[in-house]
Amino acid sequence: MEWFRSIPKVELHAHLNGSIRDSTLLELARDLGQKGGVAFLDVEDVIMKNDRSLVEVFKLFDLIHVITTEHSTITRITKEVIEDFASENVVYLELRTTPKKNDSIGMSKRSYMEAVIQGLRDVASVDVHFVSRTEQAPSSLNSQSTENSFNGSAKKKIYVRLLLSIDRRETTVAALETVELALEMRDLGVVGVDLSGNPTVGEWDTFVPALSFARQQGLRVTLHCGEVPNRKEVQQMLDFVPERIGHACYFCEEDWRKLKDLNIPVEICLTSNIVTQSISSIDVHHFADLYRTQHPIALCTDDAGVFSTSLSQEYSLASSSFGIDKVDIFDLAYKAISLAFADHKVKDEVRKIFSSSKGQLSSVDQD
Ligand code: 6MZ
């Protein structure tokens, strides 16, 4: 594991509220329990459970959202999630979250996102680069910035970009609001939009106006696609030709052919797919075929907190399950850079970080 932690990595599919530390979630649940907001023991049971079907996962998200309602909590979890990814040498993170509106506490989608941005600003132990091209001076894009020390040791560096998620429970109007917000927040590192949420809820047609508008305006689009069997929707989504898709668990031969013809990259979430039983076992995971045929793919965590995983663990799992040696694992991580939605300057900086880490390959035993 140590080696998998030590190499630089790129995370392209991580949901903020799915990536919360267990310890933080339990602490927040205990606080809320004391205020009578939830029954702590019930919550503890749900949080600590390890086997989660897709249905249970979405129940858990509803519970998590009750626990993380406040702006200050969103700020805290964002900060911690960034620190956690940076601590395992994720050097580029595309973090996605669903902007939420909650009139009872004066939360608008914008104020929710401002709380997220505050979380990025609050990180002190890691050098976080999140402001996009127009505001960031070219010199600060340099990967060897000098004021980088924390408690006497060199700070790690992480580039963070944001994707705003549209929840499949939302209406066309609500989805359009999210896209408008994403456009307004481009200078704060928002690079695209995602369609996610319970895949058994909602219709593709509801989201097309917002996703088409996003695309027209130059935002990148990624879709949760084929997480449950739904032939018609998979075809409709592929016809939209998103810049990436996530999961692709329930694909038939024709879907694979179309995906490959269109060369649409896939965000692969091994542990998530196994735990939710979307894929029956790792040895039949579509990663194997996509990897062998050199289709563009990126290993991702999905929900590191909910599925008790990390990006290092996902790389380690791919290596042990599919017999991929360290040189090829490093290459797999490197190739994910080109699938990022950030601009080419950021990608070049991330490539430099990989180049300077290449020594890790020669200094390790290839076993
Ligand atoms: C579909 C998922 C997901 O947005 O509140 N989400 N949507 N499939 C998945 N695979 C298991 N995992 C997470 O993060 C939590 C939200 O992300 C989406 C769901 O809409 C969930 O409510 P945010 O930060």
Short mmCIF file of C-alpha atoms and ligand atoms in Angstrom, two decimals:
data_model
loop_
_atom_site.label_atom_id
_atom_site.label_comp_id
_atom_site.label_asym_id
_atom_site.label_seq_id
_atom_site.Cartn_x
_atom_site.Cartn_y
_atom_site.Cartn_z
CA MET A 1 0.00 0.00 0.00
CA GLU A 2 2.81 2.38 0.87
CA TRP A 3 3.96 2.49 -2.74
CA PHE A 4 0.43 3.11 -4.04
CA ARG A 5 0.10 5.98 -1.58
CA SER A 6 3.44 7.42 -2.58
CA ILE A 7 2.84 7.85 -6.31
CA PRO A 8 1.06 10.96 -7.62
CA LYS A 9 -2.57 10.34 -8.54
CA VAL A 10 -5.48 12.09 -10.23
CA GLU A 11 -9.00 11.77 -8.81
CA LEU A 12 -11.81 12.60 -11.24
CA HIS A 13 -14.91 11.11 -9.58
CA ALA A 14 -15.33 11.98 -5.91
CA HIS A 15 -18.59 13.18 -4.32
CA LEU A 16 -18.01 15.60 -1.45
CA ASN A 17 -20.66 14.19 0.91
CA GLY A 18 -19.60 10.65 0.09
CA SER A 19 -15.97 11.37 1.00
CA ILE A 20 -16.42 12.44 4.63
CA ARG A 21 -14.20 10.85 7.28
CA ASP A 22 -16.09 8.33 9.44
CA SER A 23 -14.78 10.08 12.55
CA THR A 24 -16.20 13.43 11.41
CA LEU A 25 -19.53 11.93 10.44
CA LEU A 26 -19.83 10.22 13.83
CA GLU A 27 -18.86 13.40 15.66
CA LEU A 28 -21.42 15.45 13.72
CA ALA A 29 -24.09 12.79 14.25
CA ARG A 30 -23.36 12.75 17.99
CA ASP A 31 -23.70 16.55 18.16
CA LEU A 32 -26.94 16.46 16.24
CA GLY A 33 -28.12 13.54 18.42
CA GLN A 34 -27.56 15.66 21.52
CA LYS A 35 -29.71 18.40 20.01
CA GLY A 36 -32.41 15.80 19.32
CA GLY A 37 -32.01 16.08 15.53
CA VAL A 38 -31.28 12.37 14.99
CA ALA A 39 -31.12 9.20 17.09
CA PHE A 40 -27.35 8.78 17.39
CA LEU A 41 -27.31 5.02 17.97
CA ASP A 42 -29.37 4.38 14.82
CA VAL A 43 -27.10 6.67 12.85
CA GLU A 44 -23.98 5.01 14.21
CA ASP A 45 -25.31 1.63 13.09
CA VAL A 46 -25.93 2.87 9.57
CA ILE A 47 -22.64 4.72 9.28
CA MET A 48 -20.49 1.84 10.47
CA LYS A 49 -22.13 -0.79 8.29
CA ASN A 50 -19.88 -2.04 5.50
CA ASP A 51 -22.14 -3.87 3.06
CA ARG A 52 -24.27 -1.40 1.23
CA SER A 53 -26.66 -2.11 -1.61
CA LEU A 54 -27.32 0.77 -4.00
CA VAL A 55 -30.71 1.31 -2.31
CA GLU A 56 -29.04 1.54 1.12
CA VAL A 57 -26.39 3.90 -0.23
CA PHE A 58 -29.01 6.43 -1.25
CA LYS A 59 -30.74 6.13 2.13
CA LEU A 60 -27.36 6.80 3.72
CA PHE A 61 -26.89 9.92 1.59
CA ASP A 62 -30.22 11.26 2.83
CA LEU A 63 -28.99 10.72 6.38
CA ILE A 64 -25.59 12.29 5.66
CA HIS A 65 -27.30 15.33 4.19
CA VAL A 66 -29.29 15.81 7.42
CA ILE A 67 -26.04 15.63 9.38
CA THR A 68 -24.12 18.03 7.09
CA THR A 69 -26.84 20.64 6.60
CA GLU A 70 -25.05 23.71 7.99
CA HIS A 71 -22.78 25.97 5.94
CA SER A 72 -20.01 25.59 8.53
CA THR A 73 -20.20 21.81 8.24
CA ILE A 74 -19.91 21.95 4.45
CA THR A 75 -16.83 24.13 4.88
CA ARG A 76 -15.31 21.71 7.39
CA ILE A 77 -15.91 18.57 5.36
CA THR A 78 -14.55 20.21 2.21
CA LYS A 79 -11.37 21.16 4.02
CA GLU A 80 -10.94 17.66 5.44
CA VAL A 81 -11.68 15.92 2.15
CA ILE A 82 -8.98 18.00 0.42
CA GLU A 83 -6.51 17.24 3.21
CA ASP A 84 -7.29 13.52 2.99
CA PHE A 85 -6.81 13.32 -0.76
CA ALA A 86 -3.61 15.38 -0.56
CA SER A 87 -2.27 13.16 2.21
CA GLU A 88 -2.32 10.17 -0.13
CA ASN A 89 -0.64 12.16 -2.90
CA VAL A 90 -3.62 13.01 -5.04
CA VAL A 91 -2.16 15.96 -6.93
CA TYR A 92 -5.23 16.82 -9.01
CA LEU A 93 -8.74 16.45 -7.64
CA GLU A 94 -12.02 17.09 -9.41
CA LEU A 95 -14.43 17.27 -6.52
CA ARG A 96 -18.13 17.15 -7.28
CA THR A 97 -21.03 18.20 -5.11
CA THR A 98 -24.74 18.94 -5.46
CA PRO A 99 -25.51 22.59 -4.59
CA LYS A 100 -28.37 22.53 -2.07
CA LYS A 101 -31.11 24.97 -1.23
CA ASN A 102 -32.54 24.98 2.28
CA ASP A 103 -34.73 27.98 3.08
CA SER A 104 -35.06 27.06 6.76
CA ILE A 105 -31.38 27.89 7.36
CA GLY A 106 -31.06 30.55 4.67
CA MET A 107 -29.06 28.33 2.35
CA SER A 108 -29.17 28.96 -1.38
CA LYS A 109 -27.29 26.91 -3.96
CA ARG A 110 -24.85 29.81 -4.17
CA SER A 111 -24.28 30.06 -0.42
CA TYR A 112 -23.78 26.28 -0.31
CA MET A 113 -21.06 26.60 -2.94
CA GLU A 114 -19.53 29.57 -1.14
CA ALA A 115 -19.23 27.32 1.91
CA VAL A 116 -17.40 24.77 -0.26
CA ILE A 117 -15.03 27.47 -1.55
CA GLN A 118 -14.39 28.60 2.02
CA GLY A 119 -13.37 25.01 2.79
CA LEU A 120 -10.79 25.18 -0.01
CA ARG A 121 -9.46 28.45 1.38
CA ASP A 122 -9.31 27.07 4.93
CA VAL A 123 -6.82 24.32 4.13
CA ALA A 124 -3.54 25.36 5.69
CA SER A 125 -1.49 22.19 5.68
CA VAL A 126 -1.63 21.73 1.89
CA ASP A 127 -0.99 24.15 -0.96
CA VAL A 128 -4.39 24.20 -2.70
CA HIS A 129 -4.71 25.61 -6.22
CA PHE A 130 -8.32 26.10 -7.13
CA VAL A 131 -8.80 29.46 -8.81
CA SER A 132 -8.98 29.03 -12.54
CA ARG A 133 -7.01 30.67 -15.31
CA THR A 134 -8.27 34.28 -15.23
CA GLU A 135 -7.52 34.95 -11.57
CA GLN A 136 -4.44 32.87 -11.09
CA ALA A 137 -1.15 34.45 -12.03
CA PRO A 138 0.92 32.10 -14.19
CA SER A 139 3.74 32.12 -11.65
CA SER A 140 1.50 30.68 -8.98
CA LEU A 141 0.81 27.76 -11.26
CA ASN A 142 4.42 26.81 -10.87
CA SER A 143 4.58 23.51 -9.04
CA GLN A 144 7.58 24.56 -6.98
CA SER A 145 6.13 27.49 -5.10
CA THR A 146 8.47 28.69 -2.34
CA GLU A 147 6.33 29.69 0.65
CA ASN A 148 5.23 26.12 0.92
CA SER A 149 5.95 24.92 4.38
CA PHE A 150 3.70 23.86 7.22
CA ASN A 151 4.99 23.00 10.70
CA GLY A 152 8.51 23.10 9.31
CA SER A 153 8.00 20.53 6.55
CA ALA A 154 7.32 21.04 2.84
CA LYS A 155 3.66 21.42 1.99
CA LYS A 156 2.05 19.03 -0.39
CA LYS A 157 0.38 20.57 -3.40
CA ILE A 158 -3.00 19.76 -4.87
CA TYR A 159 -4.87 21.25 -7.80
CA VAL A 160 -8.61 21.24 -7.15
CA ARG A 161 -11.34 21.78 -9.69
CA LEU A 162 -15.06 21.57 -9.01
CA LEU A 163 -17.98 19.93 -10.76
CA LEU A 164 -21.53 20.88 -9.80
CA SER A 165 -23.82 17.88 -9.62
CA ILE A 166 -27.42 17.82 -10.71
CA ASP A 167 -29.40 15.37 -8.60
CA ARG A 168 -31.77 13.13 -10.57
CA ARG A 169 -34.58 14.20 -8.21
CA GLU A 170 -34.33 17.76 -9.52
CA THR A 171 -36.62 19.48 -12.02
CA THR A 172 -35.51 20.99 -15.34
CA VAL A 173 -35.63 24.45 -13.77
CA ALA A 174 -33.56 23.41 -10.75
CA ALA A 175 -31.00 21.74 -13.03
CA LEU A 176 -30.75 24.93 -15.09
CA GLU A 177 -30.15 26.92 -11.89
CA THR A 178 -27.22 24.67 -11.08
CA VAL A 179 -25.73 25.19 -14.52
CA GLU A 180 -26.16 28.99 -14.21
CA LEU A 181 -24.34 28.82 -10.89
CA ALA A 182 -21.58 26.72 -12.39
CA LEU A 183 -21.10 29.37 -15.08
CA GLU A 184 -20.98 32.17 -12.51
CA MET A 185 -18.38 30.27 -10.49
CA ARG A 186 -16.04 29.41 -13.33
CA ASP A 187 -13.38 31.73 -12.01
CA LEU A 188 -13.41 29.81 -8.75
CA GLY A 189 -12.42 26.59 -10.43
CA VAL A 190 -15.78 25.19 -11.55
CA VAL A 191 -15.06 23.31 -14.76
CA GLY A 192 -18.14 21.24 -15.41
CA VAL A 193 -21.35 19.57 -14.37
CA ASP A 194 -22.30 16.05 -13.43
CA LEU A 195 -25.60 14.18 -13.45
CA SER A 196 -25.87 11.88 -10.46
CA GLY A 197 -28.23 10.69 -7.72
CA ASN A 198 -30.39 7.62 -7.42
CA PRO A 199 -30.35 6.08 -10.91
CA THR A 200 -33.84 4.63 -10.49
CA VAL A 201 -35.27 8.14 -10.12
CA GLY A 202 -35.90 10.75 -12.84
CA GLU A 203 -35.93 10.79 -16.63
CA TRP A 204 -33.08 11.69 -18.97
CA ASP A 205 -35.28 14.18 -20.87
CA THR A 206 -35.68 16.30 -17.72
CA PHE A 207 -31.96 17.09 -17.69
CA VAL A 208 -31.21 17.54 -21.38
CA PRO A 209 -31.99 21.30 -21.49
CA ALA A 210 -29.59 22.04 -18.61
CA LEU A 211 -26.85 19.73 -19.86
CA SER A 212 -27.11 21.09 -23.41
CA PHE A 213 -26.95 24.64 -22.08
CA ALA A 214 -23.89 23.74 -20.00
CA ARG A 215 -22.20 22.35 -23.07
CA GLN A 216 -23.12 25.35 -25.23
CA GLN A 217 -21.49 27.60 -22.64
CA GLY A 218 -18.28 25.58 -22.64
CA LEU A 219 -18.70 23.61 -19.44
CA ARG A 220 -17.69 19.96 -19.51
CA VAL A 221 -20.27 17.28 -18.82
CA THR A 222 -19.94 13.93 -17.10
CA LEU A 223 -22.86 11.56 -16.53
CA HIS A 224 -23.51 8.66 -14.20
CA CYS A 225 -24.43 6.16 -16.86
CA GLY A 226 -25.60 2.55 -16.68
CA GLU A 227 -25.50 2.20 -12.90
CA VAL A 228 -28.71 0.18 -13.12
CA PRO A 229 -30.12 -1.64 -16.16
CA ASN A 230 -31.73 0.98 -18.43
CA ARG A 231 -30.95 0.32 -22.10
CA LYS A 232 -32.85 3.28 -23.46
CA GLU A 233 -31.20 5.77 -21.15
CA VAL A 234 -27.69 4.42 -21.74
CA GLN A 235 -28.19 4.89 -25.49
CA GLN A 236 -29.60 8.41 -24.99
CA MET A 237 -26.69 9.34 -22.77
CA LEU A 238 -24.11 8.02 -25.20
CA ASP A 239 -25.84 9.88 -28.05
CA PHE A 240 -25.32 13.07 -26.04
CA VAL A 241 -21.56 12.29 -26.20
CA PRO A 242 -20.58 13.51 -22.73
CA GLU A 243 -16.90 14.30 -22.12
CA ARG A 244 -16.81 11.43 -19.63
CA ILE A 245 -19.15 8.94 -18.00
CA GLY A 246 -19.05 7.25 -14.62
CA HIS A 247 -19.63 3.55 -13.84
CA ALA A 248 -20.96 1.89 -17.06
CA CYS A 249 -21.94 -1.25 -15.14
CA TYR A 250 -24.99 -2.29 -17.12
CA PHE A 251 -23.83 -2.07 -20.72
CA CYS A 252 -24.71 -4.52 -23.49
CA GLU A 253 -22.48 -5.28 -26.50
CA GLU A 254 -24.01 -2.49 -28.55
CA ASP A 255 -23.46 0.04 -25.75
CA TRP A 256 -19.80 -0.95 -25.50
CA ARG A 257 -19.41 -0.62 -29.24
CA LYS A 258 -20.91 2.86 -29.21
CA LEU A 259 -18.85 3.96 -26.19
CA LYS A 260 -15.68 2.78 -27.89
CA ASP A 261 -16.55 4.27 -31.28
CA LEU A 262 -17.20 7.61 -29.63
CA ASN A 263 -14.11 7.19 -27.44
CA ILE A 264 -15.92 8.44 -24.32
CA PRO A 265 -13.66 8.07 -21.25
CA VAL A 266 -14.95 6.10 -18.27
CA GLU A 267 -14.49 6.90 -14.58
CA ILE A 268 -14.05 3.48 -12.97
CA CYS A 269 -15.05 2.99 -9.33
CA LEU A 270 -14.09 -0.61 -8.49
CA THR A 271 -14.91 -0.80 -4.79
CA SER A 272 -18.13 1.17 -5.16
CA ASN A 273 -19.36 -1.15 -7.92
CA ILE A 274 -18.54 -4.27 -5.91
CA VAL A 275 -19.96 -3.04 -2.60
CA THR A 276 -23.23 -1.92 -4.21
CA GLN A 277 -23.32 -5.23 -6.12
CA SER A 278 -23.62 -3.40 -9.43
CA ILE A 279 -20.85 -5.79 -10.50
CA SER A 280 -20.92 -9.28 -9.00
CA SER A 281 -17.17 -9.70 -8.48
CA ILE A 282 -13.95 -7.94 -9.34
CA ASP A 283 -12.79 -10.59 -11.84
CA VAL A 284 -15.76 -9.82 -14.12
CA HIS A 285 -15.39 -6.04 -13.86
CA HIS A 286 -15.36 -4.20 -17.20
CA PHE A 287 -12.13 -2.49 -16.13
CA ALA A 288 -10.30 -5.54 -17.53
CA ASP A 289 -11.65 -5.17 -21.06
CA LEU A 290 -11.38 -1.38 -21.15
CA TYR A 291 -7.80 -1.54 -19.88
CA ARG A 292 -6.80 -4.27 -22.33
CA THR A 293 -8.30 -2.40 -25.28
CA GLN A 294 -6.63 0.84 -24.14
CA HIS A 295 -9.91 2.69 -23.83
CA PRO A 296 -9.46 5.95 -21.84
CA ILE A 297 -10.22 5.22 -18.19
CA ALA A 298 -9.48 6.70 -14.79
CA LEU A 299 -9.60 4.84 -11.49
CA CYS A 300 -11.68 6.79 -8.96
CA THR A 301 -13.07 6.42 -5.43
CA ASP A 302 -16.68 7.61 -5.95
CA ASP A 303 -17.36 7.90 -2.20
CA ALA A 304 -14.22 7.20 -0.19
CA GLY A 305 -16.07 7.63 3.13
CA VAL A 306 -19.18 5.63 2.32
CA PHE A 307 -17.21 2.77 0.76
CA SER A 308 -14.24 2.94 3.16
CA THR A 309 -11.69 3.24 0.39
CA SER A 310 -9.02 5.61 -0.91
CA LEU A 311 -7.56 6.23 -4.35
CA SER A 312 -4.39 4.38 -3.31
CA GLN A 313 -6.53 1.38 -2.40
CA GLU A 314 -8.28 1.50 -5.77
CA TYR A 315 -4.91 1.42 -7.56
CA SER A 316 -3.69 -1.36 -5.32
CA LEU A 317 -6.88 -3.33 -5.98
CA ALA A 318 -6.53 -2.90 -9.75
CA SER A 319 -2.92 -3.99 -9.56
CA SER A 320 -3.59 -7.15 -7.54
CA SER A 321 -6.83 -8.11 -9.29
CA PHE A 322 -5.68 -7.60 -12.86
CA GLY A 323 -1.96 -8.31 -12.52
CA ILE A 324 -0.78 -4.80 -13.44
CA ASP A 325 2.81 -4.07 -12.48
CA LYS A 326 4.05 -0.82 -10.98
CA VAL A 327 5.30 0.69 -14.23
CA ASP A 328 1.88 0.21 -15.80
CA ILE A 329 0.06 1.42 -12.68
CA PHE A 330 2.10 4.62 -12.80
CA ASP A 331 1.23 4.95 -16.47
CA LEU A 332 -2.47 4.40 -15.75
CA ALA A 333 -2.40 7.19 -13.16
CA TYR A 334 -0.50 9.44 -15.59
CA LYS A 335 -3.00 8.88 -18.40
CA ALA A 336 -5.85 10.09 -16.19
CA ILE A 337 -4.38 13.62 -16.44
CA SER A 338 -5.50 13.95 -20.05
CA LEU A 339 -9.10 13.14 -19.00
CA ALA A 340 -9.26 16.01 -16.50
CA PHE A 341 -11.53 18.96 -17.27
CA ALA A 342 -8.93 21.55 -16.23
CA ASP A 343 -7.21 23.66 -18.85
CA HIS A 344 -3.98 22.55 -20.49
CA LYS A 345 -1.77 24.74 -18.27
CA VAL A 346 -2.91 22.92 -15.16
CA LYS A 347 -2.54 19.56 -16.87
CA ASP A 348 1.01 20.46 -17.87
CA GLU A 349 1.81 21.34 -14.26
CA VAL A 350 0.37 18.05 -13.08
CA ARG A 351 2.41 16.21 -15.73
CA LYS A 352 5.53 17.89 -14.34
CA ILE A 353 4.72 16.56 -10.88
CA PHE A 354 4.46 13.06 -12.35
CA SER A 355 7.74 13.48 -14.22
CA SER A 356 9.54 14.51 -11.07
CA SER A 357 8.11 11.46 -9.27
CA LYS A 358 9.24 8.97 -11.86
CA GLY A 359 12.21 8.12 -9.64
CA GLN A 360 9.76 6.19 -7.47
CA LEU A 361 9.59 3.62 -10.23
CA SER A 362 13.29 2.91 -10.49
CA SER A 363 13.83 2.84 -6.74
CA VAL A 364 11.26 0.17 -6.00
CA ASP A 365 11.30 -3.55 -6.35
CA GLN A 366 9.01 -4.38 -9.24
CA ASP A 367 7.40 -7.21 -7.25
C1 6MZ B 1 -25.04 8.15 -8.15
C2 6MZ B 1 -24.08 9.25 -6.37
C3 6MZ B 1 -23.29 8.12 -6.08
O1 6MZ B 1 -23.35 15.85 -3.98
O2 6MZ B 1 -24.09 15.81 -1.60
N1 6MZ B 1 -23.79 10.19 -5.48
N2 6MZ B 1 -24.94 9.26 -7.41
N3 6MZ B 1 -24.33 7.04 -7.92
C4 6MZ B 1 -23.45 6.97 -6.88
N4 6MZ B 1 -22.79 5.79 -6.68
C5 6MZ B 1 -22.83 5.08 -5.46
N5 6MZ B 1 -22.53 8.43 -5.03
C6 6MZ B 1 -22.84 9.69 -4.68
O3 6MZ B 1 -22.59 14.00 -2.51
C7 6MZ B 1 -23.53 12.98 -2.32
C8 6MZ B 1 -24.42 12.84 -3.52
O4 6MZ B 1 -23.67 12.39 -4.65
C9 6MZ B 1 -24.44 11.52 -5.45
C10 6MZ B 1 -25.82 11.43 -4.81
O5 6MZ B 1 -26.67 12.38 -5.39
C11 6MZ B 1 -25.52 11.80 -3.36
O6 6MZ B 1 -26.64 12.32 -2.68
P1 6MZ B 1 -22.96 15.56 -2.56
O7 6MZ B 1 -21.70 16.22 -2.13
#
